[in-house]
PDB file of C-alpha atoms and ligand atoms in Angstrom:
ATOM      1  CA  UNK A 268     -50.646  -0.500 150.793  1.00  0.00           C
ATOM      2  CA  UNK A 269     -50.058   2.797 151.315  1.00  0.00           C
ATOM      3  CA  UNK A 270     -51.497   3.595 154.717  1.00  0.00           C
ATOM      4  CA  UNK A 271     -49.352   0.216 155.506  1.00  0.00           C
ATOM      5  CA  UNK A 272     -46.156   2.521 153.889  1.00  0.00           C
ATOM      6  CA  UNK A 273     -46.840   5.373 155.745  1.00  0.00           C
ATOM      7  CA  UNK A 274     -47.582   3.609 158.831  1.00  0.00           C
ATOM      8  CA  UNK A 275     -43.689   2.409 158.772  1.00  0.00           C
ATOM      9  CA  UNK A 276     -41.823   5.232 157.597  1.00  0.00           C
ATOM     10  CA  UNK A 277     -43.785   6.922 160.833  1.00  0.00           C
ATOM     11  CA  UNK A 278     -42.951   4.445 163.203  1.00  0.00           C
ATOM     12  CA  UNK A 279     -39.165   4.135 161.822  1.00  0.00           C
ATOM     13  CA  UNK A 280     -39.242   8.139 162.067  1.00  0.00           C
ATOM     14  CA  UNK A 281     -40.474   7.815 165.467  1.00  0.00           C
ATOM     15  CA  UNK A 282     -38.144   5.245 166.452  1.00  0.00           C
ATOM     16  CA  UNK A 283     -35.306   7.363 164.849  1.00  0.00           C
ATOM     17  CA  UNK A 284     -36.336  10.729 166.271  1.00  0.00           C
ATOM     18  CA  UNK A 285     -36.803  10.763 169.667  1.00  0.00           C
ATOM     19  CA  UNK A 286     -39.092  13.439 171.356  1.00  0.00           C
ATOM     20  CA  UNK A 287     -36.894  15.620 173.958  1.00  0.00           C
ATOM     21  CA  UNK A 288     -39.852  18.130 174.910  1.00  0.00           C
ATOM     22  CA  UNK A 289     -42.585  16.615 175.312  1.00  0.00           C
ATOM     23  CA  UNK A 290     -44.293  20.590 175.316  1.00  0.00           C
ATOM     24  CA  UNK A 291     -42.927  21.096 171.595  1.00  0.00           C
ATOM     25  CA  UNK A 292     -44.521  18.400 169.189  1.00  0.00           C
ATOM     26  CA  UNK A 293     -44.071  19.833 165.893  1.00  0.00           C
ATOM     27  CA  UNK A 294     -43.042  16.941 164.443  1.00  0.00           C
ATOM     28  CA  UNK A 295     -43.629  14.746 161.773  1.00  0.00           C
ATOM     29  CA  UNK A 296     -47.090  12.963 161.112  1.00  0.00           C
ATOM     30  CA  UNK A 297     -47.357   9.892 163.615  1.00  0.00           C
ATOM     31  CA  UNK A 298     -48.556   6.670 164.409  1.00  0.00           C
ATOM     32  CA  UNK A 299     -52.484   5.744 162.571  1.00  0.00           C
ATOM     33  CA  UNK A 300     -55.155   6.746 165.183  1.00  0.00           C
ATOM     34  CA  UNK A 301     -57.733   4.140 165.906  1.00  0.00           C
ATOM     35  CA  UNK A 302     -60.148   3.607 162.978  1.00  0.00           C
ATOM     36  CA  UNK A 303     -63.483   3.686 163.212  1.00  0.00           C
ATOM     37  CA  UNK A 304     -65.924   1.980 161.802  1.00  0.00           C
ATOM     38  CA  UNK A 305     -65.535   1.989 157.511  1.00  0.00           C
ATOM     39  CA  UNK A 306     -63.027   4.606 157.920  1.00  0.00           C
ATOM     40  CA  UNK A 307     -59.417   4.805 157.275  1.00  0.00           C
ATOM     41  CA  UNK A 308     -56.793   5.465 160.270  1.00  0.00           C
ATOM     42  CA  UNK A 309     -56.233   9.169 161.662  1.00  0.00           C
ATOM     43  CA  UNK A 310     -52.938  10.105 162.091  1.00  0.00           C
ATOM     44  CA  UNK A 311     -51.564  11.486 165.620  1.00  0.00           C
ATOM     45  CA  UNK A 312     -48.235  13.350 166.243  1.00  0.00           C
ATOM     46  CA  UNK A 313     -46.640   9.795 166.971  1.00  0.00           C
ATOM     47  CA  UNK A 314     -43.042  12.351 168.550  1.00  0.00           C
ATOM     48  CA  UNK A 315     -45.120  12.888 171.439  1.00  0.00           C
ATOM     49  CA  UNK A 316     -48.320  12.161 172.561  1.00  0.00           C
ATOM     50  CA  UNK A 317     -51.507  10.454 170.675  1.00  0.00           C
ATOM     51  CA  UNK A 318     -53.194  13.358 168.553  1.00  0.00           C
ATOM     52  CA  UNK A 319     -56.904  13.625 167.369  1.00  0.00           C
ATOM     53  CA  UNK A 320     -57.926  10.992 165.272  1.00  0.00           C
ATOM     54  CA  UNK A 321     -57.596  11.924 161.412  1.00  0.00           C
ATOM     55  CA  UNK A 322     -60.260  12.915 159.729  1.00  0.00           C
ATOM     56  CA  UNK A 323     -63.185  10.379 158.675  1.00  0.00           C
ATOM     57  CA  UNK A 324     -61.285   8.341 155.879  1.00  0.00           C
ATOM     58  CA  UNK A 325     -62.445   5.766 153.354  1.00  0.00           C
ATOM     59  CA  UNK A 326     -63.712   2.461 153.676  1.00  0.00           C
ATOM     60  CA  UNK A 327     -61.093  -0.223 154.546  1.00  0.00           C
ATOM     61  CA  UNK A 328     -62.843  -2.386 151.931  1.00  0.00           C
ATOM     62  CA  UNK A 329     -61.214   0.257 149.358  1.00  0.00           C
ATOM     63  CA  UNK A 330     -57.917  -0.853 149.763  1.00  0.00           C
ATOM     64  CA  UNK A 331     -58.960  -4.375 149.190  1.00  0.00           C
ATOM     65  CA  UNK A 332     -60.584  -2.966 145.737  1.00  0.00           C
ATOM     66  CA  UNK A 333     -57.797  -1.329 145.086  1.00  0.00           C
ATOM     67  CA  UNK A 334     -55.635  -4.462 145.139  1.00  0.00           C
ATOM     68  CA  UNK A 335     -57.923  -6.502 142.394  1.00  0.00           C
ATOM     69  CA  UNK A 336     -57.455  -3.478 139.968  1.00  0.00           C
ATOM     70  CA  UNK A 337     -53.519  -3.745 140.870  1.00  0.00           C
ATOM     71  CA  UNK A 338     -53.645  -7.534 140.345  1.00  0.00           C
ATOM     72  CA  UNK A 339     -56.089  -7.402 136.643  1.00  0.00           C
ATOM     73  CA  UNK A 340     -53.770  -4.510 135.716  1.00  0.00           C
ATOM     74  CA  UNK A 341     -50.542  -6.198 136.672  1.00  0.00           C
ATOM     75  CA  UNK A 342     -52.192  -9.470 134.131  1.00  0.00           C
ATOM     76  CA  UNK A 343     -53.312  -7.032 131.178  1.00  0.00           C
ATOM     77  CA  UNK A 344     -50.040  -5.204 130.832  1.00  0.00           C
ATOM     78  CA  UNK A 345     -48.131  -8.676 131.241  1.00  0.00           C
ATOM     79  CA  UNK A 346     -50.115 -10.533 128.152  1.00  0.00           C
ATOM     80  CA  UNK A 347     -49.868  -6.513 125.890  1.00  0.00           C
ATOM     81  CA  UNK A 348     -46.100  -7.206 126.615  1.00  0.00           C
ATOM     82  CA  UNK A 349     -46.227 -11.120 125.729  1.00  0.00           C
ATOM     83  CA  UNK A 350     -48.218  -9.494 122.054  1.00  0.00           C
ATOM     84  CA  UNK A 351     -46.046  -7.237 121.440  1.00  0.00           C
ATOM     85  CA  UNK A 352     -42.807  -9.312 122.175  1.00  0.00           C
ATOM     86  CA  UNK A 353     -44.403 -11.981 120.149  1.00  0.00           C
ATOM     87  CA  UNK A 354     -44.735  -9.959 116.913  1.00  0.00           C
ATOM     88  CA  UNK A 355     -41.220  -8.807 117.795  1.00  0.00           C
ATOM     89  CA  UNK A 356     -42.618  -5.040 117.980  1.00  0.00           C
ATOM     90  CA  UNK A 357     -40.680  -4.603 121.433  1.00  0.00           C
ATOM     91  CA  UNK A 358     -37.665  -5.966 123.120  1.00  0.00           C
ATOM     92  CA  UNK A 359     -37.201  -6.433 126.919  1.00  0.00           C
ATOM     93  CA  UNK A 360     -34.110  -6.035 128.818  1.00  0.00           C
ATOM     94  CA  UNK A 361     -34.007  -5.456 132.481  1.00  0.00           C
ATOM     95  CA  UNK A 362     -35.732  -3.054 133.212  1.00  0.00           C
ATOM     96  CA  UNK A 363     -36.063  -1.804 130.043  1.00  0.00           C
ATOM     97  CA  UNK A 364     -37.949  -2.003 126.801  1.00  0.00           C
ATOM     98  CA  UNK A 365     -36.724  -1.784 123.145  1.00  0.00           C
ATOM     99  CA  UNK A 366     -38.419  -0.878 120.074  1.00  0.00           C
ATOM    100  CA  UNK A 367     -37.924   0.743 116.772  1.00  0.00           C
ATOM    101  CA  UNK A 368     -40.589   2.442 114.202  1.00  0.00           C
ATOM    102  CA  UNK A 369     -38.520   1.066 111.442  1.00  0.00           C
ATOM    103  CA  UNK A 370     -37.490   4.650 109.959  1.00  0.00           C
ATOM    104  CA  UNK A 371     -34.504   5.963 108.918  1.00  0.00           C
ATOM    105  CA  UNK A 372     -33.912   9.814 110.069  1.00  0.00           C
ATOM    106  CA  UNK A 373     -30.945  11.667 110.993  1.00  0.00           C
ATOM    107  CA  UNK A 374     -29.865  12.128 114.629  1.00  0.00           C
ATOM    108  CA  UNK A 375     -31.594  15.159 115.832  1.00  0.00           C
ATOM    109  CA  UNK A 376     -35.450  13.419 114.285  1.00  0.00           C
ATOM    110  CA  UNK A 377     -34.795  10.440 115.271  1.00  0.00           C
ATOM    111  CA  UNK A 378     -34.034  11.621 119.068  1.00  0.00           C
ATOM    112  CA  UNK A 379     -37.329  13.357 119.059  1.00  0.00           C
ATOM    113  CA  UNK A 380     -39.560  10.623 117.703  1.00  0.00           C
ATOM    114  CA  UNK A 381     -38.093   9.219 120.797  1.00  0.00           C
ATOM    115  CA  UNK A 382     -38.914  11.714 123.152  1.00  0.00           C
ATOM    116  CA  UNK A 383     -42.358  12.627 121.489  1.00  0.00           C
ATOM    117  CA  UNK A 384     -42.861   8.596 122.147  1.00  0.00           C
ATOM    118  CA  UNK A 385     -42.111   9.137 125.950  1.00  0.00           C
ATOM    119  CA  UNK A 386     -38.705   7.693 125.528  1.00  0.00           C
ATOM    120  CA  UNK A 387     -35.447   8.261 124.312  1.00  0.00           C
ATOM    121  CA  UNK A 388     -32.709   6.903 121.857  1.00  0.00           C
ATOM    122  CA  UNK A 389     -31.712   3.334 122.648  1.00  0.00           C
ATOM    123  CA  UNK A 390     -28.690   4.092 124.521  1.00  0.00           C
ATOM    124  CA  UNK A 391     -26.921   0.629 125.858  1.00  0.00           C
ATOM    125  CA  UNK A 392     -25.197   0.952 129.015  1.00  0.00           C
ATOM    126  CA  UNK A 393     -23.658  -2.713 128.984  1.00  0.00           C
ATOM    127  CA  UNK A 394     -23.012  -5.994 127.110  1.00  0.00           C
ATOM    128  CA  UNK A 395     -26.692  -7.479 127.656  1.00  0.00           C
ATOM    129  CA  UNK A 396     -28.127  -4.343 126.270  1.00  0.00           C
ATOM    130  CA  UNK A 397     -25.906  -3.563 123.355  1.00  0.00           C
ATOM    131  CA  UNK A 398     -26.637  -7.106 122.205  1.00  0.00           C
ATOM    132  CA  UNK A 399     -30.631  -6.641 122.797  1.00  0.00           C
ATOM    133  CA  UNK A 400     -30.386  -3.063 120.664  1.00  0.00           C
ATOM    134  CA  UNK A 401     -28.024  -5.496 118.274  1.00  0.00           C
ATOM    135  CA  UNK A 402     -30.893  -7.836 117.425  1.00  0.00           C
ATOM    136  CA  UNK A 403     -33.193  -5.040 116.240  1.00  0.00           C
ATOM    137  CA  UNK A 404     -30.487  -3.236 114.069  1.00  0.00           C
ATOM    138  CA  UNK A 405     -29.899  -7.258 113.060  1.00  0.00           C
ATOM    139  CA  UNK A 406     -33.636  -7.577 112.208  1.00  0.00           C
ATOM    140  CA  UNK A 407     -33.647  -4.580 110.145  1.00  0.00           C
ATOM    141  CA  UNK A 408     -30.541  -5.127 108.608  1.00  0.00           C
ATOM    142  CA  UNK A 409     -29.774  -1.191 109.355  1.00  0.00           C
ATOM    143  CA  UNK A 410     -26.996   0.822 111.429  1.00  0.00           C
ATOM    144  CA  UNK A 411     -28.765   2.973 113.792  1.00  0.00           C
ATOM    145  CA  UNK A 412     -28.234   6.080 116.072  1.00  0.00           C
ATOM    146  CA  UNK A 413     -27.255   5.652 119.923  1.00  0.00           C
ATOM    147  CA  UNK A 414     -28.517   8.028 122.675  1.00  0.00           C
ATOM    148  CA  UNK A 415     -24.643   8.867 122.882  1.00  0.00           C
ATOM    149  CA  UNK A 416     -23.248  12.263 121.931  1.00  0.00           C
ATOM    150  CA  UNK A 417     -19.465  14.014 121.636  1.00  0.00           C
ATOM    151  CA  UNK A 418     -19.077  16.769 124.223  1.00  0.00           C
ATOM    152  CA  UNK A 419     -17.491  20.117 123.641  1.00  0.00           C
ATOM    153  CA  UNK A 420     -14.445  17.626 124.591  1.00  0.00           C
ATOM    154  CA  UNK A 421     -13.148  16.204 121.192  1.00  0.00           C
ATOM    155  CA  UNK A 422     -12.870  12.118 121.943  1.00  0.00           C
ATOM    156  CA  UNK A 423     -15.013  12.623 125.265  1.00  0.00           C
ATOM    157  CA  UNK A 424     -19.137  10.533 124.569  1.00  0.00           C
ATOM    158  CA  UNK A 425     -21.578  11.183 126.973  1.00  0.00           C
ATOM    159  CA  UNK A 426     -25.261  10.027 126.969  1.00  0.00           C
ATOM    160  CA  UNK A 427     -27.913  12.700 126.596  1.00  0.00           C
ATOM    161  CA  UNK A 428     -27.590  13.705 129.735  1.00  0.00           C
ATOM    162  CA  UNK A 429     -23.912  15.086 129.240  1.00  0.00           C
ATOM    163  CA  UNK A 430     -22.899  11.560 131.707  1.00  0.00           C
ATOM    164  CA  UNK A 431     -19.478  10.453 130.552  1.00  0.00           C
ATOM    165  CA  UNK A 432     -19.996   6.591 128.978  1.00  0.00           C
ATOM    166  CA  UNK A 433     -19.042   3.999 131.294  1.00  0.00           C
ATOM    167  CA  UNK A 434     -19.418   1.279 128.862  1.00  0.00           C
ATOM    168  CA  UNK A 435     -18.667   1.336 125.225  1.00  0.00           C
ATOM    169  CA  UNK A 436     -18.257  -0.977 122.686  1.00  0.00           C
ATOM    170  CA  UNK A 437     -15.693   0.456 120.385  1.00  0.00           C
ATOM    171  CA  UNK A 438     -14.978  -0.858 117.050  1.00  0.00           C
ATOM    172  CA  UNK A 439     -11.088  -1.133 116.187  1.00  0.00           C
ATOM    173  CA  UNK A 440      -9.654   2.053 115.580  1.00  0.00           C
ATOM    174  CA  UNK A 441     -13.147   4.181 116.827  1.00  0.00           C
ATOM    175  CA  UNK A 442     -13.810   6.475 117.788  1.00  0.00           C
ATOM    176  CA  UNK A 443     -11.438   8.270 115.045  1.00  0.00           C
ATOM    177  CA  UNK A 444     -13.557  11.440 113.619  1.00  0.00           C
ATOM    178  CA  UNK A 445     -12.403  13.839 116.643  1.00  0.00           C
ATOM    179  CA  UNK A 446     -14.542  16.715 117.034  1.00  0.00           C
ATOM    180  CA  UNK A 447     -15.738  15.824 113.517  1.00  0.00           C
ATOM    181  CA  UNK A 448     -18.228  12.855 113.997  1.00  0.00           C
ATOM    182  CA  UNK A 449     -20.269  13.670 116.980  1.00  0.00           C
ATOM    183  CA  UNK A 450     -22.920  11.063 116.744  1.00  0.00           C
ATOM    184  CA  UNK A 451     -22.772   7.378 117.254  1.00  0.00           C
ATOM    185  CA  UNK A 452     -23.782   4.472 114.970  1.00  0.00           C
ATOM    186  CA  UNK A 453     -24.170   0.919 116.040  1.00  0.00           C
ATOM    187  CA  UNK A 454     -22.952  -1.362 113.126  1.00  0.00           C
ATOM    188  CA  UNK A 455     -24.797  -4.815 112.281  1.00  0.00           C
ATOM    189  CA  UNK A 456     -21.993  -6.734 114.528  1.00  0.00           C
ATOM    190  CA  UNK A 457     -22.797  -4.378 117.227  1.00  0.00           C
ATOM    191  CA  UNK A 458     -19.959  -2.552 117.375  1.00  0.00           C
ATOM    192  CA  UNK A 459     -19.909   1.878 117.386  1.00  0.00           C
ATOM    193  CA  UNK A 460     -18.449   3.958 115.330  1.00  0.00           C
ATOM    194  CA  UNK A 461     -18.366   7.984 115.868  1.00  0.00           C
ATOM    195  CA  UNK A 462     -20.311   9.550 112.659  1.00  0.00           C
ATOM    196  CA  UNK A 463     -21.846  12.606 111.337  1.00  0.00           C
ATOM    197  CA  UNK A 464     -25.287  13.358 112.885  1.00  0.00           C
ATOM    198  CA  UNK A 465     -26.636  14.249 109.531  1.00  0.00           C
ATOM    199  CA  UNK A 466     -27.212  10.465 108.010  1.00  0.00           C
ATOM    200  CA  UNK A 467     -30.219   8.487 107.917  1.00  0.00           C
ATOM    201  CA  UNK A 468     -29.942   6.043 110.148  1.00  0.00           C
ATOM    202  CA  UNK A 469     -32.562   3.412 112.052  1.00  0.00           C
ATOM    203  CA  UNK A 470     -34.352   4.455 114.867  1.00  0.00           C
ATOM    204  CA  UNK A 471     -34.909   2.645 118.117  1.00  0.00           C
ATOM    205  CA  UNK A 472     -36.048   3.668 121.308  1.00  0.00           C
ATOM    206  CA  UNK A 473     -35.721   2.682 124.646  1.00  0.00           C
ATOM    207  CA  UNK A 474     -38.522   3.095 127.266  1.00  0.00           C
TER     208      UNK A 474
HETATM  209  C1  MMA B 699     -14.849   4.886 107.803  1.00  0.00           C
HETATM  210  C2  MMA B 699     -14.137   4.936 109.145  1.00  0.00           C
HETATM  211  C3  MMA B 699     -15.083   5.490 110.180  1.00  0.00           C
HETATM  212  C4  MMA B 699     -15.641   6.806 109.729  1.00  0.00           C
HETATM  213  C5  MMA B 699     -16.262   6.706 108.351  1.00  0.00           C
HETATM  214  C6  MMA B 699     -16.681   8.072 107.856  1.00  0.00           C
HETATM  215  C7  MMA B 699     -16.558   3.670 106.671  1.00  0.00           C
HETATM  216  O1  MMA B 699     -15.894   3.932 107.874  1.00  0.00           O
HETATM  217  O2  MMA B 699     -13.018   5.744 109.085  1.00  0.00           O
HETATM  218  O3  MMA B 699     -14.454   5.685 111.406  1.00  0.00           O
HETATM  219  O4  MMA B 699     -16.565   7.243 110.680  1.00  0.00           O
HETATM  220  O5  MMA B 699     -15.319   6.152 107.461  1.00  0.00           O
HETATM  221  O6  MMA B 699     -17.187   7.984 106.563  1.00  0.00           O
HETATM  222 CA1   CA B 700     -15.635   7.176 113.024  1.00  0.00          CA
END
């Protein structure tokens, strides 16, 4: 697969860059040399003329073996995810996947059992993902912190990454604590509310 990848980006590059001087070819890596015998292709200077043939590379039977363990990988990972969705320990949405450790923390704990997890706070960035972070605050029964901060900007939310929100999901008269409230809680109808960072509140993660 990825001798097949590079083997298009060079011809596209080649195709795209076209060689002037045929005396200067400094360019990019080329079009695959002819393989030999259990080896891999070499690659040539494909902006000019046909280099040397790569070095000796691996059998071409590798890249068959290396499609089986993509294939038993791809299945393992799939029935994990069917477990753990079954036991309702994670949620799936797009490309993403929900789950909570149940605890109540304040903002700043809860945001780094997150990131210690490899994640970060659930942070929904439209309707189909506020409603998946909705059924786990649902299924604990507990308001919990968003990955959603106030800037230096009273009124102004921005995700973790100091982003501006571009989709928010406002309960009536929220947010109302400006400057004062500079965390975000997601109610059990899934609607926010600005609030003080220092409450216990549920955690969930997105990954
Ligand atoms: C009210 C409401 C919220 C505010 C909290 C603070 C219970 O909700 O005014 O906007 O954040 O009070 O306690
Ligand atoms: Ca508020």
């Amino acid at each position: 697969m990825l001798s097949y990848t590079f083997c298009v980006i060079a011809a596209v590059a080649t195709f795209l860059v076209p060689c002037h001087a045929q005396d200067k070819c400094t360019g990019i890596l080329g079009l695959p040399g002819t393989p030999r015998a259990n080896e891999l292709p070499g690659r040539d200077r494909g902006d000019c003329l046909r280099g040397e043939p790569g070095p000796p590379g691996l059998p071409a039977s590798f890249d068959t073996a290396l499609r089986k363990v993509l294939i038993s990988l791809k299945h393992r990972l799939a029935r994990l995810e069917g477990v753990l969705a079954l036991n309702a320990k994670i949620t799936e949405v797009g490309e993403k996947i929900l789950a909570s450790n149940g605890r109540e923390v304040n903002f700043a704990s809860a945001l780094k059992s997150c990131e210690e997890a490899g994640g970060t706070l659930a942070t929904p960035m439209n309707e189909e993902e506020n409603k998946a972070i909705l059924g786990i605050v649902k299924q604990y029964n507990r308001y919990a912190y968003l990955g959603i901060k106030e800037s230096e900007t009273a009124g102004q939310f921005t995700y973790m990454n100091g982003i501006p929100v571009n989709y928010t999901k406002w309960r009536q008269y929220e947010p109302n604590g400006k400057g004062t409230e500079k965390c975000v809680e997601m109610y059990t109808d899934g609607g926010w509310n600005d609030r003080k960072c220092n409450l216990y509140r549920l955690t969930i993660c997105e990954f």
